Amino acid sequence: MTTSDHDLDPGALASRFPPGFVWGFGTSAYQIEGAAAEEGRGPSIWDTFSRVPGAIADGQTGDVACDHYHRFPEDIGLMARIGARAYRFSVSWPRVQPGGTGAGNEPGLEFYDRLVDAVLAAGIRPLVNLFHWDLPQPLQDRGGFADAAIVDRFGDYADLVASRLGDRVTDWMTFNEPAVFAFLGHADGIHAPGLRDWPTALRVVDNELRAHARASAVIRSRVRGARIGVAFDMNHVAPATHTDRDRLAAAQWSSARDAWFLDPLFGRGYPQLGLEAHRAAGHLDGVELGDPPPGDLDYLGLNYYRRDAVSARSNAPFDWTIDARPGTEQTQMNWEVAPDGLRDVLLALHREYAPREIAVTENGAAYPDSLDPDGRVRDDVRISYLARHVAAAAEALEAGVPLTGYYVWSLLDNYEWSLGYTRRFGLVHVDFANQRRTPKASADWYARLIAATR
Ligand code: FCB
């Protein structure tokens, strides 16, 4: 894909999107809220995991994070000034139901009441995500998502939140990145709860799919006209070289990871190639997979960041490495910048699964931003990243993909999981020493793009 400076100009880009296109921001509870022990909030698996020595790059927790729990009016004001049309945030399960079961925690529920009211008052459409990985610790103590009982627990939790916010919120998301939660948390051990066991990870997936179906039914029964989706993260998976071995490895990985969720969600059950790969690697030993229920989706959310190149070490499934290709443009995450991959993933999803609607529910980049002496953050490299991805989204739209929205990750610099506060994804800079917020140049750029889409 070739793009000139003119093509990346916000006015020129905006002309490629329809007037009602939803430009938004995404955040998640544990990454921004802080107030970890306030007003009845219980511990989550991230409170536990972030305290494991060596688990987090800078040894930090989300105890304070962006202190959004106390500063949300300011943050919504920032979003409103940028002109955001939608705000995707997550509810902290341990804040509204500390034990993961039973009665709700009234102050926690009131916080989300106030948040939703403030978002609506700012003319912004709320999108409520039920699960962005911060499972109540007491539920993990009973097996967490690996235990089938979680499906009932998740349904009850969905009921609690939908009953409370459903009079004002139409847009819902059951899960953020169920693959990352299952695989990084239960097979790779680099996210909470920090387990390293593939059979457990595959049980978790099975239960996530059932929990999605259960929660969707609950939300529909509580919220008239609800629009329900999942945010699935998919990178542009490509063989590292053109050898047959790398090609096969890339195909197996896509099937064992991406299609492992998407095929069931679209009513096809688990994919054959993925089943063979997981089985050959011993991941299904002792696992009884049922027939996962089809997902009930008004829209499919796509979280897209990068290209993943797969190189096989041998012919055995899972004996491969996944990386950025050397010499390519990369962000501070060492993620390969691949805007054409966003277009191609959108086209592939449309062709393969034909969801009614697709929204890019996350896209963004970490760079080592700093405040200049004049107090400004000149993140031109982020602007370039965003502009090229927005251009790729426009190409997909022009090719017939029913793309309805784009949410930048993220509003604020925040707690980047196992990397702590060492990576900045915000369009608004946060000085964690004093919680000062400073919109970056990219925030001005986004504001111009949104203002020009009418
Ligand atoms: C996604 C997560 C989000 C954030 C971005 C950078 O995987 O959903 O919370 O960490 O990556």
Tab-separated table of C-alpha atoms and ligand atoms in Angstrom:
chain	number	residue	atom	x	y	z
A	1	MET	CA	0.000	0.000	0.000
A	2	THR	CA	1.460	3.359	-0.896
A	3	THR	CA	0.304	6.448	0.868
A	4	SER	CA	1.312	10.050	0.300
A	5	ASP	CA	1.259	12.805	2.911
A	6	HIS	CA	-1.886	14.103	1.303
A	7	ASP	CA	-3.652	10.777	1.848
A	8	LEU	CA	-2.814	10.955	5.561
A	9	ASP	CA	-4.226	14.436	6.008
A	10	PRO	CA	-7.197	14.178	8.407
A	11	GLY	CA	-9.500	16.091	6.064
A	12	ALA	CA	-8.695	13.826	3.119
A	13	LEU	CA	-9.031	10.702	5.264
A	14	ALA	CA	-12.311	11.847	6.765
A	15	SER	CA	-13.891	12.180	3.311
A	16	ARG	CA	-13.609	8.407	2.947
A	17	PHE	CA	-15.916	7.670	5.908
A	18	PRO	CA	-19.700	8.048	6.124
A	19	PRO	CA	-21.170	10.761	8.376
A	20	GLY	CA	-22.352	8.392	11.118
A	21	PHE	CA	-19.033	6.579	11.427
A	22	VAL	CA	-18.229	5.933	15.094
A	23	TRP	CA	-14.863	7.360	16.126
A	24	GLY	CA	-14.078	6.386	19.675
A	25	PHE	CA	-11.601	5.540	22.383
A	26	GLY	CA	-11.033	2.334	24.315
A	27	THR	CA	-9.796	1.811	27.880
A	28	SER	CA	-10.073	-0.908	30.491
A	29	ALA	CA	-10.782	-0.851	34.208
A	30	TYR	CA	-7.608	-2.335	35.665
A	31	GLN	CA	-5.412	-0.272	33.357
A	32	ILE	CA	-6.809	3.124	34.372
A	33	GLU	CA	-9.122	3.123	37.398
A	34	GLY	CA	-6.808	2.641	40.369
A	35	ALA	CA	-8.757	2.855	43.669
A	36	ALA	CA	-7.987	-0.818	44.021
A	37	ALA	CA	-9.100	-1.140	47.622
A	38	GLU	CA	-11.741	1.570	47.771
A	39	GLU	CA	-15.443	1.406	48.483
A	40	GLY	CA	-15.689	-2.330	48.663
A	41	ARG	CA	-13.716	-3.376	45.592
A	42	GLY	CA	-12.307	-6.869	46.039
A	43	PRO	CA	-9.043	-8.255	44.670
A	44	SER	CA	-8.798	-9.415	41.083
A	45	ILE	CA	-6.331	-11.855	39.572
A	46	TRP	CA	-4.353	-8.852	38.294
A	47	ASP	CA	-3.950	-7.491	41.832
A	48	THR	CA	-2.479	-10.863	42.708
A	49	PHE	CA	-0.383	-11.393	39.595
A	50	SER	CA	1.106	-7.887	39.583
A	51	ARG	CA	2.579	-8.672	43.006
A	52	VAL	CA	4.381	-11.805	41.862
A	53	PRO	CA	8.101	-10.963	41.895
A	54	GLY	CA	9.396	-10.598	38.364
A	55	ALA	CA	5.982	-10.746	36.694
A	56	ILE	CA	5.807	-7.046	35.768
A	57	ALA	CA	8.630	-5.214	33.964
A	58	ASP	CA	8.764	-2.293	36.390
A	59	GLY	CA	7.362	-4.189	39.370
A	60	GLN	CA	4.299	-1.924	39.431
A	61	THR	CA	0.610	-2.622	40.043
A	62	GLY	CA	-2.633	-0.988	38.944
A	63	ASP	CA	-3.347	0.179	42.510
A	64	VAL	CA	-3.376	3.811	41.393
A	65	ALA	CA	-2.900	3.634	37.601
A	66	CYS	CA	-4.447	6.813	36.107
A	67	ASP	CA	-6.626	7.374	39.173
A	68	HIS	CA	-9.521	7.485	36.740
A	69	TYR	CA	-11.897	6.366	39.511
A	70	HIS	CA	-11.544	9.855	40.963
A	71	ARG	CA	-10.683	11.793	37.824
A	72	PHE	CA	-13.225	10.451	35.357
A	73	PRO	CA	-14.966	13.819	34.851
A	74	GLU	CA	-11.681	15.330	33.661
A	75	ASP	CA	-11.030	12.350	31.395
A	76	ILE	CA	-14.469	12.503	29.843
A	77	GLY	CA	-13.940	16.231	29.329
A	78	LEU	CA	-10.726	15.474	27.422
A	79	MET	CA	-12.536	12.971	25.239
A	80	ALA	CA	-15.350	15.405	24.579
A	81	ARG	CA	-12.887	18.092	23.505
A	82	ILE	CA	-11.338	15.673	21.031
A	83	GLY	CA	-14.859	15.073	19.750
A	84	ALA	CA	-15.084	11.335	20.431
A	85	ARG	CA	-18.427	9.868	19.481
A	86	ALA	CA	-18.103	6.683	21.522
A	87	TYR	CA	-16.287	5.446	24.597
A	88	ARG	CA	-15.537	1.794	25.144
A	89	PHE	CA	-14.682	1.032	28.773
A	90	SER	CA	-14.787	-2.076	30.910
A	91	VAL	CA	-16.535	-2.801	34.178
A	92	SER	CA	-14.338	-4.123	36.945
A	93	TRP	CA	-16.106	-7.297	38.070
A	94	PRO	CA	-14.469	-7.227	41.551
A	95	ARG	CA	-15.685	-3.645	42.005
A	96	VAL	CA	-19.320	-4.461	41.411
A	97	GLN	CA	-19.371	-8.027	42.783
A	98	PRO	CA	-16.268	-8.429	44.951
A	99	GLY	CA	-16.633	-12.137	45.654
A	100	GLY	CA	-17.620	-12.930	42.082
A	101	THR	CA	-20.982	-14.171	43.261
A	102	GLY	CA	-23.958	-12.921	45.216
A	103	ALA	CA	-25.156	-9.415	45.838
A	104	GLY	CA	-23.687	-6.401	44.106
A	105	ASN	CA	-21.449	-3.823	45.767
A	106	GLU	CA	-23.556	-0.677	45.742
A	107	PRO	CA	-20.750	1.942	45.710
A	108	GLY	CA	-19.096	0.138	42.793
A	109	LEU	CA	-22.331	0.068	40.829
A	110	GLU	CA	-22.886	3.741	41.618
A	111	PHE	CA	-19.475	4.553	40.166
A	112	TYR	CA	-20.546	3.081	36.818
A	113	ASP	CA	-23.882	4.910	37.064
A	114	ARG	CA	-22.027	8.186	37.391
A	115	LEU	CA	-19.577	7.279	34.655
A	116	VAL	CA	-22.308	6.362	32.164
A	117	ASP	CA	-24.288	9.493	33.029
A	118	ALA	CA	-21.227	11.686	32.504
A	119	VAL	CA	-20.374	10.013	29.199
A	120	LEU	CA	-23.938	10.505	27.950
A	121	ALA	CA	-24.025	14.104	29.174
A	122	ALA	CA	-20.883	14.749	27.101
A	123	GLY	CA	-22.734	13.526	24.006
A	124	ILE	CA	-20.632	10.342	23.821
A	125	ARG	CA	-22.074	6.872	23.260
A	126	PRO	CA	-20.999	4.358	25.930
A	127	LEU	CA	-19.937	0.830	24.972
A	128	VAL	CA	-19.714	-1.375	28.045
A	129	ASN	CA	-17.272	-4.272	28.030
A	130	LEU	CA	-17.976	-6.839	30.752
A	131	PHE	CA	-14.621	-8.539	30.866
A	132	HIS	CA	-11.164	-7.131	30.343
A	133	TRP	CA	-9.305	-9.873	32.251
A	134	ASP	CA	-9.719	-8.703	35.892
A	135	LEU	CA	-11.479	-11.776	37.260
A	136	PRO	CA	-12.363	-11.658	40.990
A	137	GLN	CA	-9.639	-13.586	42.808
A	138	PRO	CA	-12.137	-15.697	44.814
A	139	LEU	CA	-13.402	-17.144	41.527
A	140	GLN	CA	-9.873	-17.979	40.399
A	141	ASP	CA	-9.407	-19.751	43.722
A	142	ARG	CA	-12.226	-22.055	42.592
A	143	GLY	CA	-10.728	-22.744	39.181
A	144	GLY	CA	-11.584	-19.525	37.381
A	145	PHE	CA	-12.448	-19.855	33.714
A	146	ALA	CA	-11.138	-23.402	33.605
A	147	ASP	CA	-14.098	-24.495	35.738
A	148	ALA	CA	-17.437	-24.900	33.954
A	149	ALA	CA	-19.235	-23.222	36.892
A	150	ILE	CA	-17.864	-19.906	35.598
A	151	VAL	CA	-20.581	-19.865	32.943
A	152	ASP	CA	-23.296	-19.421	35.587
A	153	ARG	CA	-21.169	-16.913	37.494
A	154	PHE	CA	-20.552	-14.846	34.341
A	155	GLY	CA	-24.246	-14.953	33.483
A	156	ASP	CA	-25.159	-13.645	36.953
A	157	TYR	CA	-22.552	-10.917	36.703
A	158	ALA	CA	-23.839	-9.907	33.249
A	159	ASP	CA	-27.327	-9.773	34.753
A	160	LEU	CA	-26.166	-7.500	37.573
A	161	VAL	CA	-24.507	-5.024	35.203
A	162	ALA	CA	-27.097	-5.144	32.409
A	163	SER	CA	-29.951	-4.658	34.891
A	164	ARG	CA	-28.178	-1.648	36.319
A	165	LEU	CA	-26.941	0.119	33.178
A	166	GLY	CA	-29.242	-1.278	30.511
A	167	ASP	CA	-31.677	1.625	30.714
A	168	ARG	CA	-28.910	3.890	29.348
A	169	VAL	CA	-26.469	1.618	27.522
A	170	THR	CA	-27.272	-0.068	24.212
A	171	ASP	CA	-23.785	-1.154	23.116
A	172	TRP	CA	-22.302	-4.181	24.898
A	173	MET	CA	-19.231	-6.340	24.675
A	174	THR	CA	-18.947	-9.605	26.570
A	175	PHE	CA	-15.199	-10.215	26.283
A	176	ASN	CA	-12.091	-8.359	25.322
A	177	GLU	CA	-9.554	-10.584	23.595
A	178	PRO	CA	-10.664	-13.989	24.870
A	179	ALA	CA	-7.633	-15.544	23.121
A	180	VAL	CA	-5.143	-13.368	24.979
A	181	PHE	CA	-6.849	-14.095	28.295
A	182	ALA	CA	-6.903	-17.836	27.641
A	183	PHE	CA	-3.483	-18.319	26.064
A	184	LEU	CA	-1.257	-15.649	27.657
A	185	GLY	CA	-2.869	-16.192	31.051
A	186	HIS	CA	-3.133	-19.993	31.115
A	187	ALA	CA	-0.582	-21.407	28.628
A	188	ASP	CA	2.220	-18.824	28.399
A	189	GLY	CA	1.943	-17.617	31.993
A	190	ILE	CA	2.798	-13.996	31.194
A	191	HIS	CA	-0.611	-12.607	32.135
A	192	ALA	CA	-2.806	-13.307	35.165
A	193	PRO	CA	-3.455	-15.866	36.497
A	194	GLY	CA	0.032	-16.861	35.331
A	195	LEU	CA	-0.586	-20.546	34.534
A	196	ARG	CA	1.427	-22.579	32.033
A	197	ASP	CA	-0.784	-25.428	30.989
A	198	TRP	CA	-2.267	-25.795	27.520
A	199	PRO	CA	-5.094	-28.174	28.463
A	200	THR	CA	-6.222	-25.595	31.038
A	201	ALA	CA	-6.043	-22.856	28.399
A	202	LEU	CA	-8.268	-24.837	26.041
A	203	ARG	CA	-10.785	-25.496	28.804
A	204	VAL	CA	-10.808	-21.758	29.416
A	205	VAL	CA	-11.643	-21.097	25.752
A	206	ASP	CA	-14.494	-23.593	25.843
A	207	ASN	CA	-15.953	-21.859	28.891
A	208	GLU	CA	-15.440	-18.390	27.430
A	209	LEU	CA	-17.491	-19.404	24.382
A	210	ARG	CA	-20.277	-20.703	26.630
A	211	ALA	CA	-20.074	-17.673	28.884
A	212	HIS	CA	-20.403	-15.403	25.858
A	213	ALA	CA	-23.562	-17.235	24.771
A	214	ARG	CA	-25.011	-17.097	28.292
A	215	ALA	CA	-24.233	-13.429	28.845
A	216	SER	CA	-25.634	-12.456	25.445
A	217	ALA	CA	-28.951	-14.112	26.271
A	218	VAL	CA	-29.018	-12.355	29.641
A	219	ILE	CA	-28.230	-8.948	28.142
A	220	ARG	CA	-30.948	-9.385	25.492
A	221	SER	CA	-33.483	-10.217	28.184
A	222	ARG	CA	-32.566	-7.074	30.137
A	223	VAL	CA	-31.780	-4.464	27.489
A	224	ARG	CA	-34.212	-3.573	24.757
A	225	GLY	CA	-32.412	-3.117	21.427
A	226	ALA	CA	-29.063	-4.248	22.831
A	227	ARG	CA	-26.168	-4.505	20.403
A	228	ILE	CA	-23.765	-7.223	21.498
A	229	GLY	CA	-20.274	-8.123	20.355
A	230	VAL	CA	-16.873	-9.472	21.279
A	231	ALA	CA	-13.500	-7.790	20.733
A	232	PHE	CA	-11.311	-10.363	19.085
A	233	ASP	CA	-7.636	-9.611	18.586
A	234	MET	CA	-6.213	-10.727	15.319
A	235	ASN	CA	-2.859	-9.841	13.876
A	236	HIS	CA	-1.899	-10.290	10.276
A	237	VAL	CA	-0.399	-13.771	10.500
A	238	ALA	CA	2.100	-14.527	7.748
A	239	PRO	CA	4.757	-17.138	7.103
A	240	ALA	CA	8.205	-15.678	7.830
A	241	THR	CA	9.525	-17.084	4.552
A	242	HIS	CA	7.983	-18.828	1.568
A	243	THR	CA	9.082	-22.297	2.591
A	244	ASP	CA	6.382	-24.959	2.862
A	245	ARG	CA	7.264	-25.422	6.500
A	246	ASP	CA	6.675	-21.786	7.425
A	247	ARG	CA	3.493	-21.697	5.375
A	248	LEU	CA	2.113	-24.742	7.151
A	249	ALA	CA	3.129	-23.375	10.555
A	250	ALA	CA	1.361	-20.063	9.851
A	251	ALA	CA	-1.782	-21.876	8.712
A	252	GLN	CA	-1.766	-24.127	11.769
A	253	TRP	CA	-1.218	-21.218	14.138
A	254	SER	CA	-4.059	-19.198	12.578
A	255	SER	CA	-6.376	-22.133	12.890
A	256	ALA	CA	-5.307	-23.094	16.420
A	257	ARG	CA	-5.633	-19.505	17.608
A	258	ASP	CA	-7.907	-17.273	15.529
A	259	ALA	CA	-10.260	-19.790	13.937
A	260	TRP	CA	-10.327	-21.595	17.298
A	261	PHE	CA	-12.610	-18.770	18.491
A	262	LEU	CA	-14.087	-17.427	15.282
A	263	ASP	CA	-15.282	-20.727	13.815
A	264	PRO	CA	-17.294	-21.573	16.959
A	265	LEU	CA	-18.602	-18.005	17.287
A	266	PHE	CA	-19.923	-18.256	13.734
A	267	GLY	CA	-21.549	-21.630	14.373
A	268	ARG	CA	-18.975	-23.962	12.839
A	269	GLY	CA	-17.482	-25.625	15.893
A	270	TYR	CA	-13.742	-25.999	16.350
A	271	PRO	CA	-11.639	-25.961	13.155
A	272	GLN	CA	-10.100	-29.194	11.881
A	273	LEU	CA	-6.550	-27.919	11.307
A	274	GLY	CA	-6.453	-26.322	14.751
A	275	LEU	CA	-7.781	-29.509	16.342
A	276	GLU	CA	-5.037	-31.524	14.671
A	277	ALA	CA	-2.337	-29.054	15.734
A	278	HIS	CA	-3.491	-28.862	19.357
A	279	ARG	CA	-3.925	-32.623	19.517
A	280	ALA	CA	-0.464	-33.315	18.067
A	281	ALA	CA	1.088	-30.933	20.590
A	282	GLY	CA	-0.645	-32.684	23.495
A	283	HIS	CA	-2.767	-29.648	24.328
A	284	LEU	CA	-5.974	-31.652	24.363
A	285	ASP	CA	-4.727	-34.400	26.659
A	286	GLY	CA	-7.425	-34.970	29.244
A	287	VAL	CA	-9.635	-32.241	27.762
A	288	GLU	CA	-13.188	-33.035	26.795
A	289	LEU	CA	-14.351	-30.511	24.260
A	290	GLY	CA	-18.058	-30.267	23.711
A	291	ASP	CA	-19.828	-28.549	20.841
A	292	PRO	CA	-19.355	-24.882	21.573
A	293	PRO	CA	-22.537	-22.848	21.111
A	294	PRO	CA	-22.654	-20.334	18.265
A	295	GLY	CA	-22.035	-16.766	19.298
A	296	ASP	CA	-24.783	-14.222	19.227
A	297	LEU	CA	-23.128	-11.199	17.616
A	298	ASP	CA	-24.560	-7.948	16.315
A	299	TYR	CA	-21.034	-6.875	15.504
A	300	LEU	CA	-17.572	-8.352	15.582
A	301	GLY	CA	-14.918	-6.209	17.224
A	302	LEU	CA	-11.411	-6.435	15.790
A	303	ASN	CA	-8.408	-5.376	17.868
A	304	TYR	CA	-5.559	-4.977	15.398
A	305	TYR	CA	-1.963	-3.909	15.994
A	306	ARG	CA	0.628	-5.738	13.916
A	307	ARG	CA	1.915	-8.436	11.610
A	308	ASP	CA	3.060	-11.716	13.171
A	309	ALA	CA	5.586	-13.675	11.154
A	310	VAL	CA	5.640	-17.404	11.925
A	311	SER	CA	8.792	-19.454	11.414
A	312	ALA	CA	8.846	-23.182	11.927
A	313	ARG	CA	11.662	-24.758	13.892
A	314	SER	CA	10.578	-28.219	12.798
A	315	ASN	CA	7.523	-29.823	11.224
A	316	ALA	CA	5.861	-30.267	14.607
A	317	PRO	CA	2.876	-28.018	15.435
A	318	PHE	CA	3.702	-25.333	18.006
A	319	ASP	CA	7.427	-25.773	17.432
A	320	TRP	CA	7.586	-22.331	15.898
A	321	THR	CA	8.487	-18.742	16.741
A	322	ILE	CA	6.226	-15.752	16.196
A	323	ASP	CA	7.868	-12.390	15.776
A	324	ALA	CA	8.282	-9.196	13.850
A	325	ARG	CA	10.443	-9.692	10.768
A	326	PRO	CA	13.920	-8.232	11.249
A	327	GLY	CA	14.488	-4.876	9.622
A	328	THR	CA	10.813	-3.921	9.521
A	329	GLU	CA	9.327	-0.775	11.021
A	330	GLN	CA	8.342	-1.542	14.611
A	331	THR	CA	6.731	0.216	17.557
A	332	GLN	CA	8.192	0.285	21.059
A	333	MET	CA	6.424	-3.042	21.671
A	334	ASN	CA	8.612	-4.523	18.897
A	335	TRP	CA	5.437	-5.004	16.937
A	336	GLU	CA	5.775	-4.866	13.158
A	337	VAL	CA	3.815	-1.955	11.744
A	338	ALA	CA	1.576	-3.352	8.994
A	339	PRO	CA	-1.376	-1.165	7.998
A	340	ASP	CA	-2.030	-3.279	4.887
A	341	GLY	CA	-2.534	-6.168	7.325
A	342	LEU	CA	-5.481	-4.335	8.886
A	343	ARG	CA	-7.121	-4.014	5.471
A	344	ASP	CA	-6.415	-7.654	4.688
A	345	VAL	CA	-7.675	-8.968	8.035
A	346	LEU	CA	-10.891	-6.945	7.626
A	347	LEU	CA	-11.352	-8.322	4.107
A	348	ALA	CA	-10.643	-11.864	5.282
A	349	LEU	CA	-13.137	-11.641	8.158
A	350	HIS	CA	-15.790	-10.295	5.805
A	351	ARG	CA	-15.128	-12.995	3.210
A	352	GLU	CA	-14.814	-15.888	5.655
A	353	TYR	CA	-17.448	-15.101	8.301
A	354	ALA	CA	-19.521	-12.205	6.946
A	355	PRO	CA	-20.376	-10.641	10.323
A	356	ARG	CA	-23.281	-8.193	10.122
A	357	GLU	CA	-20.994	-5.400	11.227
A	358	ILE	CA	-17.337	-5.032	12.089
A	359	ALA	CA	-15.803	-2.344	14.276
A	360	VAL	CA	-12.090	-1.854	14.850
A	361	THR	CA	-12.375	-1.898	18.634
A	362	GLU	CA	-8.641	-1.276	19.263
A	363	ASN	CA	-5.776	0.129	17.230
A	364	GLY	CA	-2.881	2.227	18.390
A	365	ALA	CA	0.810	2.228	19.189
A	366	ALA	CA	3.349	2.640	21.989
A	367	TYR	CA	6.260	5.013	21.486
A	368	PRO	CA	8.620	6.530	24.049
A	369	ASP	CA	6.875	9.909	24.245
A	370	SER	CA	8.198	12.734	26.315
A	371	LEU	CA	7.047	16.189	27.301
A	372	ASP	CA	9.043	18.859	25.469
A	373	PRO	CA	10.253	21.852	27.503
A	374	ASP	CA	7.277	23.817	26.173
A	375	GLY	CA	4.958	21.194	27.666
A	376	ARG	CA	3.911	19.584	24.382
A	377	VAL	CA	4.184	15.976	23.247
A	378	ARG	CA	5.081	15.784	19.558
A	379	ASP	CA	4.189	12.196	18.734
A	380	ASP	CA	4.309	12.479	14.969
A	381	VAL	CA	5.285	8.852	14.663
A	382	ARG	CA	2.001	7.851	16.365
A	383	ILE	CA	0.068	10.147	14.030
A	384	SER	CA	1.690	8.374	11.109
A	385	TYR	CA	0.780	4.965	12.572
A	386	LEU	CA	-2.832	5.983	13.151
A	387	ALA	CA	-3.251	7.721	9.806
A	388	ARG	CA	-1.963	4.753	7.854
A	389	HIS	CA	-4.265	2.383	9.733
A	390	VAL	CA	-7.262	4.668	9.254
A	391	ALA	CA	-6.405	4.740	5.530
A	392	ALA	CA	-6.317	0.939	5.533
A	393	ALA	CA	-9.715	0.865	7.253
A	394	ALA	CA	-11.029	3.177	4.528
A	395	GLU	CA	-9.777	0.775	1.869
A	396	ALA	CA	-11.641	-2.073	3.522
A	397	LEU	CA	-14.798	0.026	3.728
A	398	GLU	CA	-14.492	0.933	0.056
A	399	ALA	CA	-14.113	-2.759	-0.768
A	400	GLY	CA	-17.463	-3.503	0.889
A	401	VAL	CA	-16.576	-4.428	4.475
A	402	PRO	CA	-19.457	-3.305	6.752
A	403	LEU	CA	-17.138	-1.327	8.999
A	404	THR	CA	-19.009	0.936	11.404
A	405	GLY	CA	-16.467	2.191	13.916
A	406	TYR	CA	-12.857	2.700	14.922
A	407	TYR	CA	-11.688	2.989	18.547
A	408	VAL	CA	-8.198	4.236	19.305
A	409	TRP	CA	-6.306	2.381	21.997
A	410	SER	CA	-6.065	4.383	24.153
A	411	LEU	CA	-7.301	7.652	25.613
A	412	LEU	CA	-4.624	7.800	28.321
A	413	ASP	CA	-1.165	6.382	28.859
A	414	ASN	CA	-1.924	3.550	31.267
A	415	TYR	CA	-0.900	0.276	32.908
A	416	GLU	CA	0.251	-1.967	30.072
A	417	TRP	CA	-0.148	-5.307	31.872
A	418	SER	CA	3.147	-7.172	32.311
A	419	LEU	CA	5.007	-4.134	30.969
A	420	GLY	CA	3.679	-1.935	33.773
A	421	TYR	CA	3.995	1.784	33.031
A	422	THR	CA	6.881	1.363	30.576
A	423	ARG	CA	4.747	1.648	27.437
A	424	ARG	CA	2.616	4.662	26.506
A	425	PHE	CA	-0.369	4.075	24.209
A	426	GLY	CA	-2.378	7.221	25.033
A	427	LEU	CA	-3.333	10.143	22.846
A	428	VAL	CA	-3.235	11.934	26.182
A	429	HIS	CA	0.046	11.871	28.095
A	430	VAL	CA	-0.142	11.039	31.803
A	431	ASP	CA	2.572	12.098	34.208
A	432	PHE	CA	2.260	9.317	36.768
A	433	ALA	CA	4.064	11.373	39.423
A	434	ASN	CA	1.299	13.958	39.615
A	435	GLN	CA	-1.491	12.578	37.367
A	436	ARG	CA	-1.238	15.576	35.039
A	437	ARG	CA	-2.890	14.949	31.672
A	438	THR	CA	-1.497	16.543	28.494
A	439	PRO	CA	-3.107	15.881	25.121
A	440	LYS	CA	-0.443	14.859	22.603
A	441	ALA	CA	-0.214	16.091	19.018
A	442	SER	CA	-2.009	12.874	18.040
A	443	ALA	CA	-5.049	14.017	20.051
A	444	ASP	CA	-5.236	17.173	17.915
A	445	TRP	CA	-4.863	15.084	14.780
A	446	TYR	CA	-7.695	12.738	15.864
A	447	ALA	CA	-9.885	15.730	16.737
A	448	ARG	CA	-9.409	17.122	13.219
A	449	LEU	CA	-10.219	13.753	11.658
A	450	ILE	CA	-13.431	13.408	13.676
A	451	ALA	CA	-14.520	16.999	13.080
A	452	ALA	CA	-14.051	16.513	9.335
A	453	THR	CA	-16.260	13.367	9.216
A	454	ARG	CA	-19.759	14.692	8.930
B	1	FCB	C1	-4.595	-5.282	23.857
B	1	FCB	C2	-5.386	-5.121	25.133
B	1	FCB	C3	-5.311	-3.740	25.740
B	1	FCB	C4	-3.953	-3.125	25.579
B	1	FCB	C5	-3.486	-3.204	24.154
B	1	FCB	C6	-2.150	-2.562	23.907
B	1	FCB	O1	-4.152	-6.590	23.756
B	1	FCB	O2	-6.740	-5.434	24.925
B	1	FCB	O3	-5.725	-3.850	27.071
B	1	FCB	O4	-3.074	-3.713	26.461
B	1	FCB	O5	-3.420	-4.535	23.738
